[in-house]
PDB file of C-alpha atoms in Angstrom:
ATOM      1  CA  MET A 279       0.145   0.206   0.067  1.00 49.00           C
ATOM      2  CA  ALA A 280       1.078   3.362  -0.620  1.00 53.00           C
ATOM      3  CA  SER A 281       0.610   6.113   1.876  1.00 52.00           C
ATOM      4  CA  SER A 282       0.919   9.901   1.453  1.00 57.00           C
ATOM      5  CA  SER A 283       3.159  12.321   4.321  1.00 60.00           C
ATOM      6  CA  ASN A 284       0.103  12.700   6.294  1.00 64.00           C
ATOM      7  CA  GLY A 285      -0.115   8.867   6.628  1.00 65.00           C
ATOM      8  CA  GLN A 286      -3.339   8.195   4.615  1.00 68.00           C
ATOM      9  CA  ILE A 287      -3.591   5.383   2.434  1.00 64.00           C
ATOM     10  CA  ASN A 288      -3.908   6.591  -1.298  1.00 64.00           C
ATOM     11  CA  ARG A 289      -4.362   3.106  -3.308  1.00 65.00           C
ATOM     12  CA  VAL A 290      -4.379  -0.524  -2.645  1.00 58.00           C
ATOM     13  CA  PHE A 291      -2.203  -2.508  -4.943  1.00 67.00           C
ATOM     14  CA  ILE A 292      -3.877  -5.698  -4.256  1.00 75.00           C
ATOM     15  CA  SER A 293      -7.138  -6.840  -4.994  1.00 82.00           C
ATOM     16  CA  PRO A 294      -9.171  -7.961  -1.794  1.00 84.00           C
ATOM     17  CA  LEU A 295     -10.406 -10.465  -4.748  1.00 88.00           C
ATOM     18  CA  LYS A 296      -6.702 -11.877  -5.099  1.00 88.00           C
ATOM     19  CA  MET A 297      -6.528 -12.811  -1.358  1.00 93.00           C
ATOM     20  CA  CYS A 298      -7.454 -15.649   1.148  1.00 95.00           C
ATOM     21  CA  ARG A 299     -10.729 -14.792   2.904  1.00 96.00           C
ATOM     22  CA  VAL A 300      -9.247 -15.807   5.960  1.00 96.00           C
ATOM     23  CA  CYS A 301      -5.572 -15.086   6.294  1.00 94.00           C
ATOM     24  CA  LEU A 302      -5.407 -12.312   3.649  1.00 92.00           C
ATOM     25  CA  SER A 303      -2.612 -14.294   2.336  1.00 91.00           C
ATOM     26  CA  GLU A 304      -1.733 -13.542  -1.395  1.00 86.00           C
ATOM     27  CA  LYS A 305       1.413 -15.322  -1.611  1.00 79.00           C
ATOM     28  CA  ARG A 306       0.111 -19.021  -1.632  1.00 62.00           C
ATOM     29  CA  GLN A 307      -0.771 -19.757  -5.290  1.00 73.00           C
ATOM     30  CA  VAL A 308      -3.511 -22.521  -4.499  1.00 82.00           C
ATOM     31  CA  PHE A 309      -7.025 -21.020  -3.648  1.00 93.00           C
ATOM     32  CA  ILE A 310     -10.322 -22.746  -3.264  1.00 94.00           C
ATOM     33  CA  ASP A 311     -13.239 -21.122  -3.783  1.00 96.00           C
ATOM     34  CA  VAL A 312     -15.655 -21.830  -0.953  1.00 96.00           C
ATOM     35  CA  PHE A 313     -18.650 -22.228  -3.419  1.00 96.00           C
ATOM     36  CA  GLY A 314     -16.646 -24.385  -6.014  1.00 94.00           C
ATOM     37  CA  PRO A 315     -18.582 -27.678  -7.010  1.00 93.00           C
ATOM     38  CA  ASN A 316     -15.973 -29.924  -5.246  1.00 92.00           C
ATOM     39  CA  GLU A 317     -16.728 -27.979  -1.838  1.00 90.00           C
ATOM     40  CA  PRO A 318     -20.458 -28.376  -1.148  1.00 92.00           C
ATOM     41  CA  PHE A 319     -19.886 -27.639   2.722  1.00 95.00           C
ATOM     42  CA  LEU A 320     -16.842 -25.558   2.722  1.00 97.00           C
ATOM     43  CA  ALA A 321     -18.692 -22.010   3.457  1.00 97.00           C
ATOM     44  CA  GLN A 322     -20.255 -24.109   6.511  1.00 97.00           C
ATOM     45  CA  PHE A 323     -17.080 -25.151   7.649  1.00 97.00           C
ATOM     46  CA  VAL A 324     -15.381 -21.615   7.173  1.00 98.00           C
ATOM     47  CA  ARG A 325     -18.492 -20.411   9.418  1.00 97.00           C
ATOM     48  CA  GLU A 326     -18.245 -22.914  11.897  1.00 96.00           C
ATOM     49  CA  TYR A 327     -14.562 -23.037  12.381  1.00 96.00           C
ATOM     50  CA  TYR A 328     -13.117 -19.470  11.658  1.00 98.00           C
ATOM     51  CA  LYS A 329     -16.682 -17.854  12.536  1.00 98.00           C
ATOM     52  CA  VAL A 330     -16.481 -16.091   8.916  1.00 98.00           C
ATOM     53  CA  GLU A 331     -19.517 -15.798   6.730  1.00 98.00           C
ATOM     54  CA  ILE A 332     -18.827 -16.011   3.387  1.00 98.00           C
ATOM     55  CA  LYS A 333     -21.874 -15.560   1.116  1.00 97.00           C
ATOM     56  CA  ARG A 334     -22.246 -16.318  -2.496  1.00 95.00           C
ATOM     57  CA  ASP A 335     -22.602 -12.811  -3.734  1.00 96.00           C
ATOM     58  CA  ASP A 336     -19.540 -11.322  -2.106  1.00 97.00           C
ATOM     59  CA  ILE A 337     -17.397 -11.699  -4.825  1.00 94.00           C
ATOM     60  CA  HIS A 338     -19.630  -8.766  -6.341  1.00 95.00           C
ATOM     61  CA  ARG A 339     -19.179  -6.647  -3.256  1.00 95.00           C
ATOM     62  CA  GLY A 340     -15.195  -6.658  -3.748  1.00 94.00           C
ATOM     63  CA  LYS A 341     -15.086  -9.807  -1.234  1.00 96.00           C
ATOM     64  CA  SER A 342     -12.919 -13.076  -1.862  1.00 96.00           C
ATOM     65  CA  THR A 343     -14.495 -16.313  -1.545  1.00 97.00           C
ATOM     66  CA  LYS A 344     -11.607 -17.988  -1.945  1.00 96.00           C
ATOM     67  CA  LEU A 345      -9.628 -19.789   0.612  1.00 96.00           C
ATOM     68  CA  CYS A 346      -5.780 -20.501   0.557  1.00 95.00           C
ATOM     69  CA  GLN A 347      -4.559 -24.184   1.032  1.00 93.00           C
ATOM     70  CA  ARG A 348      -3.235 -23.750   4.705  1.00 94.00           C
ATOM     71  CA  CYS A 349      -6.616 -22.242   5.760  1.00 96.00           C
ATOM     72  CA  VAL A 350      -8.385 -25.316   4.024  1.00 96.00           C
ATOM     73  CA  GLU A 351      -5.975 -27.711   5.793  1.00 96.00           C
ATOM     74  CA  ASN A 352      -6.549 -26.174   9.224  1.00 97.00           C
ATOM     75  CA  ILE A 353     -10.462 -26.973   8.579  1.00 97.00           C
ATOM     76  CA  ASP A 354      -9.519 -30.575   7.813  1.00 96.00           C
ATOM     77  CA  VAL A 355      -7.494 -31.290  10.753  1.00 98.00           C
ATOM     78  CA  TRP A 356     -10.502 -29.283  12.856  1.00 96.00           C
ATOM     79  CA  ARG A 357     -12.950 -31.577  11.374  1.00 96.00           C
ATOM     80  CA  GLY A 358     -11.017 -34.662  11.909  1.00 97.00           C
ATOM     81  CA  HIS A 359     -10.393 -33.656  15.744  1.00 97.00           C
ATOM     82  CA  VAL A 360     -14.257 -33.358  15.922  1.00 96.00           C
ATOM     83  CA  ASP A 361     -14.910 -36.824  14.318  1.00 96.00           C
ATOM     84  CA  GLN A 362     -12.526 -38.265  16.614  1.00 97.00           C
ATOM     85  CA  ALA A 363     -14.447 -36.802  19.791  1.00 97.00           C
ATOM     86  CA  ASN A 364     -17.466 -37.878  18.378  1.00 96.00           C
ATOM     87  CA  ALA A 365     -16.180 -41.461  18.242  1.00 97.00           C
ATOM     88  CA  CYS A 366     -14.870 -41.286  21.328  1.00 97.00           C
ATOM     89  CA  GLN A 367     -18.356 -40.017  22.849  1.00 97.00           C
ATOM     90  CA  THR A 368     -19.700 -43.142  21.150  1.00 96.00           C
ATOM     91  CA  VAL A 369     -17.474 -45.369  23.334  1.00 96.00           C
ATOM     92  CA  VAL A 370     -18.236 -43.483  26.446  1.00 97.00           C
ATOM     93  CA  ASN A 371     -21.763 -43.665  26.128  1.00 95.00           C
ATOM     94  CA  TYR A 372     -21.666 -47.343  25.531  1.00 94.00           C
ATOM     95  CA  LEU A 373     -19.130 -48.086  28.460  1.00 95.00           C
ATOM     96  CA  ALA A 374     -21.500 -46.167  30.929  1.00 94.00           C
ATOM     97  CA  GLU A 375     -24.344 -48.385  29.644  1.00 92.00           C
ATOM     98  CA  LYS A 376     -22.534 -51.541  30.442  1.00 89.00           C
ATOM     99  CA  VAL A 377     -21.410 -50.027  34.011  1.00 86.00           C
ATOM    100  CA  CYS A 378     -25.011 -48.723  34.928  1.00 75.00           C
TER     101      CYS A 378
END
């Protein structure tokens, strides 16, 4: 970004549409559109994990609908932890029934 002598920002050199919506990275070359055909639940996962609401028409409002690979991988790891926790709760419930 360029700034004037009084510290105000005059212009932005990077389009917000070319950045990761979550981390603002523009250096990671692989971006995944949360509304892409292979990602039917990604927007929901972004909302649940990052607490960021991405809407289909955001792109028309100057907002990116893309995530970098690292941010998508973070969601995948989180989902793995949630799945593991759910599986463990099934075991806990089963064992509790056997004890009582």
